[in-house]
Amino acid sequence: MSSQHHLVWNGELTTRLRLIRRGMYLAAPGMLWILLFLALPSVLLIVVSMTTRGDYGQIEWVFSLDNFTRLMGYSSYGWSADYLWILFRSVWVAFWTTLVCVLLAYPLCFHIANRAPEKRYFWLTLIIIPFWTNLVIRAYAWLLVLAPQLPLAKFAAVLGIIPDGSPLYPSAFAVYLGMVATFLPFVAMPLYANVEKLDWALVEAAKDLYAGPARIFWHAIWPQTVPGLSVGITLTFIPAMGMFVVPDLLGGAKYMLVGNLIQQQFGTSRDWPFGAAVSLALMVLTLVGLHIHRTKGGEGGVA
Amino acid sequence: MSLEAYAIYKNYGEVEALHNVDLVTERGEFFTLLGPSGCGKTTLLRIIAGLELPDSGTVMLTGGNVTTLPANERNVNTVFQSYALFPHLTLFENVAFGMRSRRLTGSVVTEKVMAALAMVHMEDKKDRLPSQLSGGQKQRVALARALVNEPEVLLLDEPMSALDAKLRHAVQAELRQLQQKLGKTFILVTHDQEEALTVSDRIAVMRQGRVVQCAPARELYERPVNRYVADFLGKANIIAGRRAEGGVETELGLLRLDSPPTWEQGELAIRPENIVFHPERPAVNGLRARVSEAFYRGDRVEVWLEPGNLRMSAAPRRGIAKGDEIWIELLPSALVPLHE
């Protein structure tokens, strides 16, 4: 009965039913998008993560939580921390990568912002060019830079860090180097957007009120750069946790991260169910990370 | 003497921001740097604040040379044009900022901050953030934040330019009263001549990096040294003439004046309010003039006169109207010979 009831909406005579139908038409494309690219894959991932690997690498629809207990380190041989260690190491590497990127991005952004306006584009281009270059090519480039014949490796050999004639990879150092180089633009560019339009009157006010360099940074610069920094941290920390090209090429088997583990399961190991379980774990870690960032980031006055 | 600056030069590339500027303020004086934008007044203020280094010259604060001392080591505080309150800190913490920088803690800080906030009538809003304040309130807090540090000299960089006209008038009066009560040296930068006249003891009028005239407010208005100052502060009639026996010979006839010019040929200035109406021919400097336009402005009538295209300010009760023929007197005490 109520659907037959006429009503005026934005100057138009219509019925409730017609309005609802129109609303659904308008929302449909977005809903379809979310359904197709978010809801469906997520459900599939969860379902697959609870299936079992068949003898020839096929998925057998036998449901259990075995993949998750395996990820926790339990197997027929007893308990091992290997997978948990990989997960922890991924978070650890992502954390340090982000921190180093942030520490490098500040001086970099202020350096660029202090150039004459026409020269800033030159410096920004220098940041953006590697960003446009294929990640695999960049990782191989680092292999060349760290090769035994080149000064970096030779210098390390002189210091006795590595034996003479060997390269600087695969190593944790090489992974960090590659990671920081990869993600620096992601922190530097949003941060630069803030630094460029920084209100310098606040810096001068802090100086005028007897503040030293640390106090000037903390009260006049930091609060103004939190929005850009927040974007940069999100853009770095989350993908850094799942990164596999850089650790694969520069870290080898010595420095496996969760991204490599997932790649291995879907690739050489042909164990899709376990791969899905690891992927799910990474997704949970990502969401937890985002949640912490959201709640902690709120203190700086950023939504 | 609280602040002295001698022979200050400052260039930005090709632009000469300050050229041989001297400035001496007395203790407890309200001093104003007045001029159009780009005249160098803000640069001079920033040099005094320590936010900018002069190319050459000396800045002295209570007798000590502070030319190269950075802002955070100078006993001078600034109220910025944008107020520059820290958006993430409460009013209390904003005002306490200077003392916290100096590592003061405890009840001394609380007492001083509350006293400073009370001085600007903001004590009940101490826990608010700057974003919750109106422009006028922000300005008060900026004032309290600077004054709480008890600076030798308080610098004000166009602090009222962001306020609307009515509020600006009220704040000008308050600022003047506050300065008189505290007996501190204030140096204000402004382009608003009315504001400068209202609050200042002395004013330095600047143009293109130079001080054109530095004098007490009243002297500056009544005895401008040249056309620039005469025009910048209020309105002025400029009359060209040649020195003659007993006065100056002009197109309006021989004009007598109390202070004879030193030049042979030059210009005289007279303010519109110093051209006065007479019912019959006045004894000196009398002129029969025709009213070419009369604009009613409420508190006065602005009258345009021929010959000489003179501007006169008359009381509305006179009932002067367009087309009238009237007798006027150019007051001899108010005719000022100009230089340059």
mmCIF file of C-alpha atoms in Angstrom, chain B residues 6 13 36 44 62 79 88 98 120 122 147 175 193 205 213 231 236 258 266 270 296-297 306 325:
data_model
loop_
_atom_site.group_PDB
_atom_site.id
_atom_site.type_symbol
_atom_site.label_atom_id
_atom_site.label_comp_id
_atom_site.label_asym_id
_atom_site.label_seq_id
_atom_site.Cartn_x
_atom_site.Cartn_y
_atom_site.Cartn_z
ATOM 1 C CA TYR B 6 71.958 52.288 12.051
ATOM 2 C CA GLY B 13 69.051 40.517 -5.983
ATOM 3 C CA PRO B 36 52.844 51.093 0.968
ATOM 4 C CA LEU B 44 63.154 46.213 8.516
ATOM 5 C CA THR B 62 69.278 48.185 25.017
ATOM 6 C CA VAL B 79 52.992 39.295 16.558
ATOM 7 C CA HIS B 88 47.931 21.558 17.413
ATOM 8 C CA GLY B 98 58.203 30.688 24.744
ATOM 9 C CA VAL B 120 43.658 39.998 26.631
ATOM 10 C CA MET B 122 40.865 35.123 26.977
ATOM 11 C CA LEU B 147 54.036 39.678 25.671
ATOM 12 C CA LEU B 175 46.394 48.097 21.661
ATOM 13 C CA GLN B 193 47.690 55.705 7.838
ATOM 14 C CA VAL B 205 57.072 57.018 6.707
ATOM 15 C CA GLN B 213 60.088 61.410 7.397
ATOM 16 C CA ASP B 231 49.533 62.466 0.104
ATOM 17 C CA ALA B 236 46.262 67.453 0.798
ATOM 18 C CA ASP B 258 53.611 81.249 9.313
ATOM 19 C CA GLY B 266 58.167 75.074 -4.967
ATOM 20 C CA ILE B 270 47.171 72.489 2.936
ATOM 21 C CA TYR B 296 27.654 64.915 1.459
ATOM 22 C CA ARG B 297 29.645 62.450 3.639
ATOM 23 C CA GLU B 306 37.435 76.550 -8.493
ATOM 24 C CA GLU B 325 30.091 81.434 -4.661
#
